[in-house]
mmCIF file of C-alpha atoms in Angstrom:
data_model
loop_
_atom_site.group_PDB
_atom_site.id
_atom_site.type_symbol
_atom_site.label_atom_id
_atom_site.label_comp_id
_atom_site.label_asym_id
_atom_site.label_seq_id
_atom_site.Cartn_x
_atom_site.Cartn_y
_atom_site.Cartn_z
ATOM 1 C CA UNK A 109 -12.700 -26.042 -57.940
ATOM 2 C CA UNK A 110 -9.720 -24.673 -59.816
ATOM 3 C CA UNK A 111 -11.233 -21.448 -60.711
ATOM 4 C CA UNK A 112 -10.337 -21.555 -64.156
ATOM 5 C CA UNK A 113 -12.744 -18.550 -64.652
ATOM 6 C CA UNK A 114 -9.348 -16.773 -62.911
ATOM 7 C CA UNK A 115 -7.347 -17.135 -66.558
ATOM 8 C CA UNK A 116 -10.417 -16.262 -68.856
ATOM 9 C CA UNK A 117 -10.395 -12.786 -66.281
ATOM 10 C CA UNK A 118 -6.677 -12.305 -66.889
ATOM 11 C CA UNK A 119 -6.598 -12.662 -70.347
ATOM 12 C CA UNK A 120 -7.940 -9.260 -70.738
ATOM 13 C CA UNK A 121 -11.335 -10.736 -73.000
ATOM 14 C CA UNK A 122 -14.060 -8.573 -72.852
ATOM 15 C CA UNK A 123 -16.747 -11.155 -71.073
ATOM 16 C CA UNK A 124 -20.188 -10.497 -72.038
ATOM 17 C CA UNK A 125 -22.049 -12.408 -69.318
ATOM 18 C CA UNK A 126 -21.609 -15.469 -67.198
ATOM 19 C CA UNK A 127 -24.077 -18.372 -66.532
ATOM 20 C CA UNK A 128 -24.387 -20.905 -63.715
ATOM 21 C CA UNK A 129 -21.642 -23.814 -64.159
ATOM 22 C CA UNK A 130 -20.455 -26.101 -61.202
ATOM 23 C CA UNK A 131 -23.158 -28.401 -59.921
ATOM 24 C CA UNK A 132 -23.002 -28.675 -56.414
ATOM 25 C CA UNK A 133 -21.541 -32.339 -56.601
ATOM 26 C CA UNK A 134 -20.558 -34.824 -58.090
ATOM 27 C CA UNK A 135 -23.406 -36.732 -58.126
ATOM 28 C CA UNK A 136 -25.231 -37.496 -61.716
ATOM 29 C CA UNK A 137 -28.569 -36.012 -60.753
ATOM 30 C CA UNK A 138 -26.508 -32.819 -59.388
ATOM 31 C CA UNK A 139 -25.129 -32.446 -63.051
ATOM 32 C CA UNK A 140 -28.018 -32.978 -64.648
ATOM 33 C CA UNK A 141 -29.731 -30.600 -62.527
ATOM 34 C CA UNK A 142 -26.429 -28.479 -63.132
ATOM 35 C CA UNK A 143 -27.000 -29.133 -67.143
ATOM 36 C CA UNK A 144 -30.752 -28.007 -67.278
ATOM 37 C CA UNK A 145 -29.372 -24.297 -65.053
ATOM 38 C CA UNK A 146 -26.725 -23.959 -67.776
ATOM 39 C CA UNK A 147 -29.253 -24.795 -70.292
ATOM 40 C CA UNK A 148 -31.579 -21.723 -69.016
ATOM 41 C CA UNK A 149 -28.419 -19.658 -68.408
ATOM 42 C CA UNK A 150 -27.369 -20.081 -72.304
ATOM 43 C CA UNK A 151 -31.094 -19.261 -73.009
ATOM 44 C CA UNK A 152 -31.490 -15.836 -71.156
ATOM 45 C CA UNK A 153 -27.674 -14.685 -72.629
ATOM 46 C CA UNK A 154 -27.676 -15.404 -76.147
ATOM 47 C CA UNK A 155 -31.294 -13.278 -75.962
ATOM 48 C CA UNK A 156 -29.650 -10.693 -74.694
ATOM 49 C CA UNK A 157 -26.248 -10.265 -76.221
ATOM 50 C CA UNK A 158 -27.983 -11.695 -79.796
ATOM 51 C CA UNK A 159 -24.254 -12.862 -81.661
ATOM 52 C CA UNK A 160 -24.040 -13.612 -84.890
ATOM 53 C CA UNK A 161 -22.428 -16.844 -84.219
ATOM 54 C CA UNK A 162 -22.005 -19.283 -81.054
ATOM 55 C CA UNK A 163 -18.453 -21.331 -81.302
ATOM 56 C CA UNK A 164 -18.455 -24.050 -78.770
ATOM 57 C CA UNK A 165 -15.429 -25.568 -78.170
ATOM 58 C CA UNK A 166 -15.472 -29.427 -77.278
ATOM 59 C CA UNK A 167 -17.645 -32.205 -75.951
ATOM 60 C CA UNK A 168 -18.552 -31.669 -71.798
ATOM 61 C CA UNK A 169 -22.117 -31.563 -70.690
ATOM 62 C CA UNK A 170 -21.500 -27.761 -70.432
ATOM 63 C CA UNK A 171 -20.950 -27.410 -74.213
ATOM 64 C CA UNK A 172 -23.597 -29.531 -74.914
ATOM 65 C CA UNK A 173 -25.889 -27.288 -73.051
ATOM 66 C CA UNK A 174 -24.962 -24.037 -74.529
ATOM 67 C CA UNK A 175 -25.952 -26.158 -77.794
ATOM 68 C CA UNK A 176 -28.929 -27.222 -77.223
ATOM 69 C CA UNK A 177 -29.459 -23.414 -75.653
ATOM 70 C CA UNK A 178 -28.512 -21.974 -79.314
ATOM 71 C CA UNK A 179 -30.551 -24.692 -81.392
ATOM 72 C CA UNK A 180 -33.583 -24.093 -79.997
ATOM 73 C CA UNK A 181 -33.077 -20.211 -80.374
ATOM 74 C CA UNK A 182 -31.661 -20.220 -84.168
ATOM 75 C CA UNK A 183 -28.374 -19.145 -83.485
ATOM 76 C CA UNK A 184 -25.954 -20.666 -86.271
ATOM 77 C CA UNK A 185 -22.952 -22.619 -84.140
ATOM 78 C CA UNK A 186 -19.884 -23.596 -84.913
ATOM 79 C CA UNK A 187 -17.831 -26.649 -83.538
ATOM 80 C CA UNK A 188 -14.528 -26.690 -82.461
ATOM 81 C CA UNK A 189 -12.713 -30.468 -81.572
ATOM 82 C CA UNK A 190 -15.689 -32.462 -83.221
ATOM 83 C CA UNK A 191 -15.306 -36.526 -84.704
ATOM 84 C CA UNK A 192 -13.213 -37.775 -82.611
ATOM 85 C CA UNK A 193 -14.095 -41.091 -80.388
ATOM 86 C CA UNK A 194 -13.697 -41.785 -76.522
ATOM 87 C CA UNK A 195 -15.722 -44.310 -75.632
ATOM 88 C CA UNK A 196 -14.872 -44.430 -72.018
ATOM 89 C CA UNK A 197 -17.344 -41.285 -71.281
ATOM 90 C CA UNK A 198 -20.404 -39.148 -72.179
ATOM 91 C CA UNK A 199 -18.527 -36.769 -73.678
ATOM 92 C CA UNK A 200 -18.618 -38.864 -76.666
ATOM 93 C CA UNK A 201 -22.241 -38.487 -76.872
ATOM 94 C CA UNK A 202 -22.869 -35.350 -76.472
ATOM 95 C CA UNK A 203 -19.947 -34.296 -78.946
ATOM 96 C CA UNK A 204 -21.634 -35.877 -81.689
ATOM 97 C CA UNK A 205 -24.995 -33.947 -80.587
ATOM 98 C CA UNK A 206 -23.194 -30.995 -81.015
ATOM 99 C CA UNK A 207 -21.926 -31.994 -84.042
ATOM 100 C CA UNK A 208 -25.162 -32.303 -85.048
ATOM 101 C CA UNK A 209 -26.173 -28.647 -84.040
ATOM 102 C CA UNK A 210 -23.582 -27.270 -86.179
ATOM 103 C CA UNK A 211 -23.479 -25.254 -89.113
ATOM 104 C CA UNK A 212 -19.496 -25.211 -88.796
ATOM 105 C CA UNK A 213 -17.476 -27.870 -88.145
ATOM 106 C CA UNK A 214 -13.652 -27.242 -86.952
ATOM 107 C CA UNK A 215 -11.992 -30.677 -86.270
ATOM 108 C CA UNK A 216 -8.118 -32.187 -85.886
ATOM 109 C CA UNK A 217 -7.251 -34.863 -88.125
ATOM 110 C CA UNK A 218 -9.062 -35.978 -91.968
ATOM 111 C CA UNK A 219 -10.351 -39.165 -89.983
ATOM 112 C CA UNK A 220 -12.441 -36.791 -87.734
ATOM 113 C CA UNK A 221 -13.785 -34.621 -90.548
ATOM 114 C CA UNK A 222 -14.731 -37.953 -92.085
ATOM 115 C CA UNK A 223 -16.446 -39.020 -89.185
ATOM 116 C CA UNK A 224 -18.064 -35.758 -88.754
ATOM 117 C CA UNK A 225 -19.713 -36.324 -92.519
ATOM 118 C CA UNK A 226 -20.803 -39.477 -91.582
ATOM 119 C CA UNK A 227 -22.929 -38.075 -89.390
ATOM 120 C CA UNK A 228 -24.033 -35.819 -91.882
ATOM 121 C CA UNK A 229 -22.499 -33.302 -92.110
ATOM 122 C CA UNK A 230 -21.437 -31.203 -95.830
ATOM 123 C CA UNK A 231 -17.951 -31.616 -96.875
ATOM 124 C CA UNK A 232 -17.353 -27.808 -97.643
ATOM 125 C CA UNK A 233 -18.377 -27.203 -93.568
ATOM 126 C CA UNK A 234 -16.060 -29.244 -92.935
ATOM 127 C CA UNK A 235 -12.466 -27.534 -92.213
ATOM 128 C CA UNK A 236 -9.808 -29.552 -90.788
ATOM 129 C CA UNK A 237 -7.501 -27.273 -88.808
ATOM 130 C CA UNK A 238 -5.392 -29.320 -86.024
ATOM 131 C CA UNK A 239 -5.738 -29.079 -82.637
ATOM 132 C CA UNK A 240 -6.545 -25.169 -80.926
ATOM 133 C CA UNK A 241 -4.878 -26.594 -78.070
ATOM 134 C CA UNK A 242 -1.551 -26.317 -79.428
ATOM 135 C CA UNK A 243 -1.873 -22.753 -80.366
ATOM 136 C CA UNK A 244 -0.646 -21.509 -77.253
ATOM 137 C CA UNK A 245 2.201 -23.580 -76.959
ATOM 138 C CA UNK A 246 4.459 -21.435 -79.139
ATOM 139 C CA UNK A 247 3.889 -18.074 -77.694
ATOM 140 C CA UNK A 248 3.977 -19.174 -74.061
ATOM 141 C CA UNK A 249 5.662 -17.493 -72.038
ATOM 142 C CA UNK A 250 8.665 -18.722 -70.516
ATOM 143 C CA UNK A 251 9.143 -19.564 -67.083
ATOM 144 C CA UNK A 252 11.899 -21.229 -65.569
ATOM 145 C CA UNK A 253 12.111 -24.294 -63.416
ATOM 146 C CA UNK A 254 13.092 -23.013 -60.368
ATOM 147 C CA UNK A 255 10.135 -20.294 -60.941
ATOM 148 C CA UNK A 256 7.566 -23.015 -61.549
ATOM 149 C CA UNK A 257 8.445 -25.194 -58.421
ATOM 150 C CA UNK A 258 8.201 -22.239 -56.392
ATOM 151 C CA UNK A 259 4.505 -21.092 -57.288
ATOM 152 C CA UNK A 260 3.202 -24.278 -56.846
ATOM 153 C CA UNK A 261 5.740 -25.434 -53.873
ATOM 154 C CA UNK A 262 7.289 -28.393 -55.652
ATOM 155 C CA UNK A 263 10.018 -28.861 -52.680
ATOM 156 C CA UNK A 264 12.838 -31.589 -54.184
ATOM 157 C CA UNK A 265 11.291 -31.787 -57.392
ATOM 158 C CA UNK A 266 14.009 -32.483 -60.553
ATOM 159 C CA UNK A 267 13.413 -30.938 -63.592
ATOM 160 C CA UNK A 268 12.526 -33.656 -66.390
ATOM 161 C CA UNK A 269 11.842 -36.321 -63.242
ATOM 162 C CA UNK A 270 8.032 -35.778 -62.110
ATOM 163 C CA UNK A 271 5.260 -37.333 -63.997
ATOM 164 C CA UNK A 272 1.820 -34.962 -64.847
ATOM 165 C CA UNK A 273 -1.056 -37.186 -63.831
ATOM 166 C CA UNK A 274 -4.683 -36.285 -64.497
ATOM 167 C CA UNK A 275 -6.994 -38.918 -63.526
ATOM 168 C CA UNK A 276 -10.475 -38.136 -64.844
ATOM 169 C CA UNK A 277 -14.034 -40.669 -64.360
ATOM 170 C CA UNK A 278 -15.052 -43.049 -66.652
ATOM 171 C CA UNK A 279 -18.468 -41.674 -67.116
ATOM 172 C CA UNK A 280 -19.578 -44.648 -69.354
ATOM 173 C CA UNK A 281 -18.127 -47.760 -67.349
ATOM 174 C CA UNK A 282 -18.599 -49.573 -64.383
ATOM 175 C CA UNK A 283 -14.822 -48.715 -62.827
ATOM 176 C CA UNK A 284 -15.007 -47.071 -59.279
ATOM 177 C CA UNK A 285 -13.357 -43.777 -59.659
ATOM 178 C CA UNK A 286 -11.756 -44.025 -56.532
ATOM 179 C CA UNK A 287 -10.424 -47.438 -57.176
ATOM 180 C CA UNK A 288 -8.827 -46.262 -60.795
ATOM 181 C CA UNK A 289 -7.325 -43.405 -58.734
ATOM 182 C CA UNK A 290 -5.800 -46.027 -56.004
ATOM 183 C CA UNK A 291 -4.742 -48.075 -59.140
ATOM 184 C CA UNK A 292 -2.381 -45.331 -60.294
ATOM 185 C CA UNK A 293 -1.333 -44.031 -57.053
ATOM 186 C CA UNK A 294 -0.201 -47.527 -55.957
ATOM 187 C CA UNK A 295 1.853 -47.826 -59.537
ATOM 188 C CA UNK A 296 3.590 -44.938 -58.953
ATOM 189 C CA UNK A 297 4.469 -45.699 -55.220
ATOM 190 C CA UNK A 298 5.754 -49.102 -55.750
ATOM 191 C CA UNK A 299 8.024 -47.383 -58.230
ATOM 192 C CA UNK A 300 9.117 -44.622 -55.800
ATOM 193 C CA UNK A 301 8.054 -42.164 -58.137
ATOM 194 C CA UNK A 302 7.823 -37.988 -58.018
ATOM 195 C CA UNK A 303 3.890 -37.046 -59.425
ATOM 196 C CA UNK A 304 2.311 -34.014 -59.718
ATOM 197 C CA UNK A 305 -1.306 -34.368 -59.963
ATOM 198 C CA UNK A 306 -4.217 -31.934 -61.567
ATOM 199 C CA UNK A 307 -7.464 -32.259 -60.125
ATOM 200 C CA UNK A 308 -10.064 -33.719 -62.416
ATOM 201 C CA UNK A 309 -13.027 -32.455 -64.226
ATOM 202 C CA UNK A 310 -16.514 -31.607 -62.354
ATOM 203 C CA UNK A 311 -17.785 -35.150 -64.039
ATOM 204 C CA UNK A 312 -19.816 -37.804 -61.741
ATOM 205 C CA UNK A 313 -17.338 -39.552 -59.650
ATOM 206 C CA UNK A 314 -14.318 -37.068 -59.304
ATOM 207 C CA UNK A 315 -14.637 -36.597 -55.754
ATOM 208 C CA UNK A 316 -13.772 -39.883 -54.975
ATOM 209 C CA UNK A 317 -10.615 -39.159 -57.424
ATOM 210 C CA UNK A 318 -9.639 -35.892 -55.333
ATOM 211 C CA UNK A 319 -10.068 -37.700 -52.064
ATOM 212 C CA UNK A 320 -7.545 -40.345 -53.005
ATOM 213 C CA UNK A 321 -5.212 -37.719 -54.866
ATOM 214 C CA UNK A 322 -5.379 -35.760 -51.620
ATOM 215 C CA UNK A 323 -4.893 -38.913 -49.485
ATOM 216 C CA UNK A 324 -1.681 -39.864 -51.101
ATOM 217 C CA UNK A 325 -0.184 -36.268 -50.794
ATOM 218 C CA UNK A 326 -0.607 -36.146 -47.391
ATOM 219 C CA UNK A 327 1.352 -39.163 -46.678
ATOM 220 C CA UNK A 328 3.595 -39.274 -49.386
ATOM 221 C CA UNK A 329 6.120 -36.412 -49.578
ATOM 222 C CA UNK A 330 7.082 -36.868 -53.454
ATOM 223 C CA UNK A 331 3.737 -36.586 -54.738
ATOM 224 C CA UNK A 332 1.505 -32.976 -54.823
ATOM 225 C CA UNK A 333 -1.270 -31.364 -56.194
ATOM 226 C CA UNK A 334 -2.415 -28.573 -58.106
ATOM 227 C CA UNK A 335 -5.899 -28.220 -58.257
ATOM 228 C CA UNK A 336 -5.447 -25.880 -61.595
ATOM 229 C CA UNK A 337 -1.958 -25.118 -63.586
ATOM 230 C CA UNK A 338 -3.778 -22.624 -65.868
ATOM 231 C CA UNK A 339 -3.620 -23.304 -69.740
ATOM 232 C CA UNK A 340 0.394 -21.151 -69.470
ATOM 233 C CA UNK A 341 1.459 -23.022 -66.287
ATOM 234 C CA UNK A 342 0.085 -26.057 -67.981
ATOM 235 C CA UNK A 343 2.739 -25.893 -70.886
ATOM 236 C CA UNK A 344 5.504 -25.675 -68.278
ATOM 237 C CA UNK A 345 4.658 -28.345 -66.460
ATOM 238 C CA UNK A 346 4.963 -30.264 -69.791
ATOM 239 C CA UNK A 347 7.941 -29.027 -70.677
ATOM 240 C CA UNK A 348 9.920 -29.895 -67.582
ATOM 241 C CA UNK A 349 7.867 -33.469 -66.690
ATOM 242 C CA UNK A 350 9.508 -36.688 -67.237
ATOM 243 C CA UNK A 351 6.237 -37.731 -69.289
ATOM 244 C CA UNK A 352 2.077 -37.465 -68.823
ATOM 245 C CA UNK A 353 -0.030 -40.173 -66.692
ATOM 246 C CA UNK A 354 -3.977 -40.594 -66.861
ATOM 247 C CA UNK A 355 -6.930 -40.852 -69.284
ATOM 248 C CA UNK A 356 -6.716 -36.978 -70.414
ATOM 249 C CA UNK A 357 -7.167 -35.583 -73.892
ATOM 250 C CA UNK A 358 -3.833 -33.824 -72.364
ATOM 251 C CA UNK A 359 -2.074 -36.674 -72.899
ATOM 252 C CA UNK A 360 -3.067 -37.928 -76.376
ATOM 253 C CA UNK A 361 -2.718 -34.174 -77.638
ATOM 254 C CA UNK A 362 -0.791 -31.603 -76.204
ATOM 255 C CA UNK A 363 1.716 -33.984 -74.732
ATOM 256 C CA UNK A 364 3.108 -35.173 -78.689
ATOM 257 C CA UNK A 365 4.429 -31.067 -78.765
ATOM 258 C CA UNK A 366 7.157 -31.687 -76.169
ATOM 259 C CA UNK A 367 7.795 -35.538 -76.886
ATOM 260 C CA UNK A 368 6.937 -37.031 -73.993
ATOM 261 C CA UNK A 369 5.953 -40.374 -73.352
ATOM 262 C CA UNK A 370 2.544 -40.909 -72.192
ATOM 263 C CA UNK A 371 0.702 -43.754 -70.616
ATOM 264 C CA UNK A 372 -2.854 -43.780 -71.328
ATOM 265 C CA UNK A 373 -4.838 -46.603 -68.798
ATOM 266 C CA UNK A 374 -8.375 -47.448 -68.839
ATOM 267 C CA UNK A 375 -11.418 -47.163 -71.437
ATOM 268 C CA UNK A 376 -11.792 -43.112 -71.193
ATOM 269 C CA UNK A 377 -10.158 -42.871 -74.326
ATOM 270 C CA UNK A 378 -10.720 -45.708 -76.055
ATOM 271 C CA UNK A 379 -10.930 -45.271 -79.770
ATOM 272 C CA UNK A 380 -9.468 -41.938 -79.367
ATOM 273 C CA UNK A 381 -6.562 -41.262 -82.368
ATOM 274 C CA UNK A 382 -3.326 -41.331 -80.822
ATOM 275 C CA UNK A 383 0.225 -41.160 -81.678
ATOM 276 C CA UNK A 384 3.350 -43.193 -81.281
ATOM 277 C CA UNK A 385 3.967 -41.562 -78.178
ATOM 278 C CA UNK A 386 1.178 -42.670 -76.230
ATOM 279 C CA UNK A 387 1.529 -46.101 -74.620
ATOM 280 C CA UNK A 388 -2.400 -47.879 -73.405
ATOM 281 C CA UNK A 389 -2.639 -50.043 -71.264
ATOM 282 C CA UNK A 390 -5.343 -51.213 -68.444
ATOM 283 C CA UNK A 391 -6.204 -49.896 -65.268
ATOM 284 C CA UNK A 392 -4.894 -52.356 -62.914
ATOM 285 C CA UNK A 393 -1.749 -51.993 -60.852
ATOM 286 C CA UNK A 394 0.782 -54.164 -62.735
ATOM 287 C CA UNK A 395 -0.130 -52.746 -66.214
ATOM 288 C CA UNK A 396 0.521 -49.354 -64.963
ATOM 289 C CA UNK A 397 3.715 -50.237 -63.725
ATOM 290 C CA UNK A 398 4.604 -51.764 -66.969
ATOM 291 C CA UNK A 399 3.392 -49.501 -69.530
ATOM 292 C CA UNK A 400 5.141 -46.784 -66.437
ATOM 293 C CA UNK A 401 8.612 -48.793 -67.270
ATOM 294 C CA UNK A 402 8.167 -48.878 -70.634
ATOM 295 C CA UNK A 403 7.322 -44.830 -71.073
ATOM 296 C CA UNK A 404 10.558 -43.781 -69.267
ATOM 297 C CA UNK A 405 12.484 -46.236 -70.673
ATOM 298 C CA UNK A 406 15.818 -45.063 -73.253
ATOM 299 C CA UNK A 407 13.856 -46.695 -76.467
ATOM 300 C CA UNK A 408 11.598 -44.756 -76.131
ATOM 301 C CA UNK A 409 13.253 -41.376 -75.514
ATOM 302 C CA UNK A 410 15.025 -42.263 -78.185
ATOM 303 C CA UNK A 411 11.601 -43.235 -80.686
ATOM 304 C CA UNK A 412 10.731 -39.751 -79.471
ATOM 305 C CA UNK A 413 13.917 -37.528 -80.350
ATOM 306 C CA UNK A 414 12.533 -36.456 -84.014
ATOM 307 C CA UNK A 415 8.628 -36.822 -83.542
ATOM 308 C CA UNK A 416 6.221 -34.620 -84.871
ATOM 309 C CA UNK A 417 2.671 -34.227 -83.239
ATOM 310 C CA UNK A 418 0.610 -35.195 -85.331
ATOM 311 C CA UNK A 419 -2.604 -33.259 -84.509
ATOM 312 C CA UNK A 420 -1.003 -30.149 -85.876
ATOM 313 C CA UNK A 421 1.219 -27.537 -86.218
ATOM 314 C CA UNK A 422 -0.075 -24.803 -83.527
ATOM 315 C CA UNK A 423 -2.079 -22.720 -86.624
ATOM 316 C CA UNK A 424 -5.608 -23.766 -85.860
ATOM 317 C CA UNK A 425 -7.110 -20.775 -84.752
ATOM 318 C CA UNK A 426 -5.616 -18.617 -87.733
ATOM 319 C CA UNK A 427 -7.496 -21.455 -89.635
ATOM 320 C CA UNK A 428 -10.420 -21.022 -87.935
ATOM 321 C CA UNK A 429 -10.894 -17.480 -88.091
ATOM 322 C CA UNK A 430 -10.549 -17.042 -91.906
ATOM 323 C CA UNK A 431 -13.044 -20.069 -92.349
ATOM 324 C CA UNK A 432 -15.407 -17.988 -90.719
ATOM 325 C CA UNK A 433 -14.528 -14.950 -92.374
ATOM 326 C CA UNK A 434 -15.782 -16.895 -95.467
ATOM 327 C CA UNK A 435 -19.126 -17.774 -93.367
ATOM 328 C CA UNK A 436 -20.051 -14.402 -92.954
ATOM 329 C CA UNK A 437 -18.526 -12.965 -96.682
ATOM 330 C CA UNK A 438 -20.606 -15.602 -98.537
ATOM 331 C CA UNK A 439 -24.153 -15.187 -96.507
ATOM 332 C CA UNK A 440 -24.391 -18.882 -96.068
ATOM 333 C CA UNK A 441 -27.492 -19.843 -94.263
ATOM 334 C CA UNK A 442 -27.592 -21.485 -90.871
ATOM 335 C CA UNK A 443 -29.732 -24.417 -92.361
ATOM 336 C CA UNK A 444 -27.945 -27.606 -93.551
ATOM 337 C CA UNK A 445 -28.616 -30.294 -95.728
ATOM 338 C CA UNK A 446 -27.905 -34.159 -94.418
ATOM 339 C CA UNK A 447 -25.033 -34.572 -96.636
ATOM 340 C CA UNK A 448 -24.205 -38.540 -97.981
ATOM 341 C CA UNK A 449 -20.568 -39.652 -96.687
ATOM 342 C CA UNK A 450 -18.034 -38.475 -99.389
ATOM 343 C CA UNK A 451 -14.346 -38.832 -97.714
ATOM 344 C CA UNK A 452 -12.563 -38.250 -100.327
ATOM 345 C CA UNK A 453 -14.045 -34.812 -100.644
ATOM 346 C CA UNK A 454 -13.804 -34.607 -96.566
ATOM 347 C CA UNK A 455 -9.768 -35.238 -97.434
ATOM 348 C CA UNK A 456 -9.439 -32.939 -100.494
ATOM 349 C CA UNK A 457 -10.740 -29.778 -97.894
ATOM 350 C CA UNK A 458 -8.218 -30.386 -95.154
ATOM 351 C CA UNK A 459 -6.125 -27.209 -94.626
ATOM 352 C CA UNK A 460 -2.740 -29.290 -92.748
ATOM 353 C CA UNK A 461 -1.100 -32.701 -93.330
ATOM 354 C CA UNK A 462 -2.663 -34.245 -90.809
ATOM 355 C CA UNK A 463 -3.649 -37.575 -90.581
#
């Protein structure tokens, strides 16, 4: 819906083929049916463009078809964004499949690494490079306020007053999406709040999430949409927010780069590493409007003045690339051993100081 496929066709990539994504709803036998497309879609492209290595980036059912696509084949893959925990959806699951899959392993903190050799992974596949999300937040380029609230028609907005909200399903609970959605929406209307919301991800459940999004900006002149900022519009709506709203990965990672608060509601990311910055609470009204109070309070603007984010330092994919350099240098095989869990070795190979 927010034509993201717009960005990767800007960026001036070469694109080698395409496969069948969006499902045609919401609906969890529309993804699956979506999933097992992809799955074929993966299939017939790696057989024809034959690379010497697939790097899959993440944890959605997409990635985890484009894995399963590329096991069954014998292409060697490597795993960006692998060992981390969010209990709240499938994701988790199907990140540790494609952890699994992998011959390469990519990951943000030492924990993660350590949790990816628990599962059995070999310590020396094992690189632990930050977050690639932060990469692009230093060589963004720089738009101005005024220039950001006029391509998305923020009318009245203030610069450092809005709260970013993404609201995305809990894929592994039994909350209503619609009602977590009305949750937040009534928090930040009994506080007279400006919000600008993203639209959420294709999982089961987000239309009910759009329909209340859209709802509220209808009748409520300081909140709006985007459906899509775009990874570059996405860094200046950080910078110039007053802090980040939701159950996002957003929040508990790119956020810590521009210290902002966050508040982080609901089970979506339970388990999930996060730092000082990012305030959980639950997903009812009043805990929203507390943990709300709390973010944008002066303590903690003032807890925030001198933190570091500590997923990394905005090097990962300069990381990444010579790690795989090495793959191809030394010949190693695709074919991996089920390793025993060894974290001190897991901590001894991380690149950064990060936790």
């Amino acid at each position: 819906a927010g034509k993201t496929i717009a960005d990767i066709e800007a960026s001036g990539i070469d694109i080698w083929d395409s496969v069948p994504d969006h499902p045609g709803s919401s609906h969890p036998l529309d993804v699956l049916d979506a999933m097992g497309k992809q799955i074929a879609g993966f299939g017939r492209s790696l057989e024809k463009t034959r690379p010497d290595l697939v790097i899959i980036l993440g944890d959605r059912y997409e990635a985890m078809a484009a894995a399963i696509a590329a096991l069954v084949l014998g292409f060697p893959i490597a795993h960006i964004s692998g060992g981390s925990i969010t209990e709240g959806a499938f994701d988790d699951v199907f990140r540790h499949c494609i952890t699994k899959s992998a011959s390469l392993h990519f990951c943000e903190t030492v924990r993660f690494g350590q949790r990816i050799n628990q599962l059995g992974a070999e310590p020396e596949r094992i690189s632990v490079v930050g977050a690639l999300g932060l990469d692009g937040i230093g060589t963004r380029p720089e738009h101005g306020f005024d220039e950001f609230c006029q391509r998305f028609g923020l009318e009245g907005v203030e610069q450092g007053k809005y709260w970013l909200t993404t609201i995305h399903p809990e894929t592994r609970s039994n909350q209503s999406p619609g009602l977590l959605a009305k949750n937040v929406i009534a928090a930040f209307e009994s506080l007279n709040a400006t919000v600008l919301f993203t639209y959420p991800n294709a999982d089961p459940g987000s239309d009910e999430i759009v329909a209340e999004i859209e709802a509220s900006c209808r009748r409520n002149p300081r909140h709006f949409v985007v459906k899509n900022l775009g990874s570059q519009w996405f860094y200046t709506a950080l910078e110039f927010a007053a802090g980040v709203v939701g159950n996002s990965s957003a929040g508990i990672i790119e956020a810590g780069s521009f210290r902002l608060p966050v508040v982080d509601m609901g089970q979506r990311q339970k388990g999930r590493f996060a730092g000082m910055n990012v305030l959980h609470c639950e997903d009812d009204v009043d805990s929203i409007k507390v943990a709300l109070r709390q973010a944008d309070s002066q303590a903690m603007r003032q807890a925030l003045a001198n933190f570091t984010n500590p997923y990394g330092d905005g090097h990962a994919s300069e990381r990444i690339i010579e790690r795989i350099e090495r793959y191809f240098e030394n010949n190693e095989t695709i074919a991996t051993s089920f390793a025993d869990y060894t974290p001190e070795l897991v901590n001894g190979l991380a690149d950064i100081h990060v936790r």
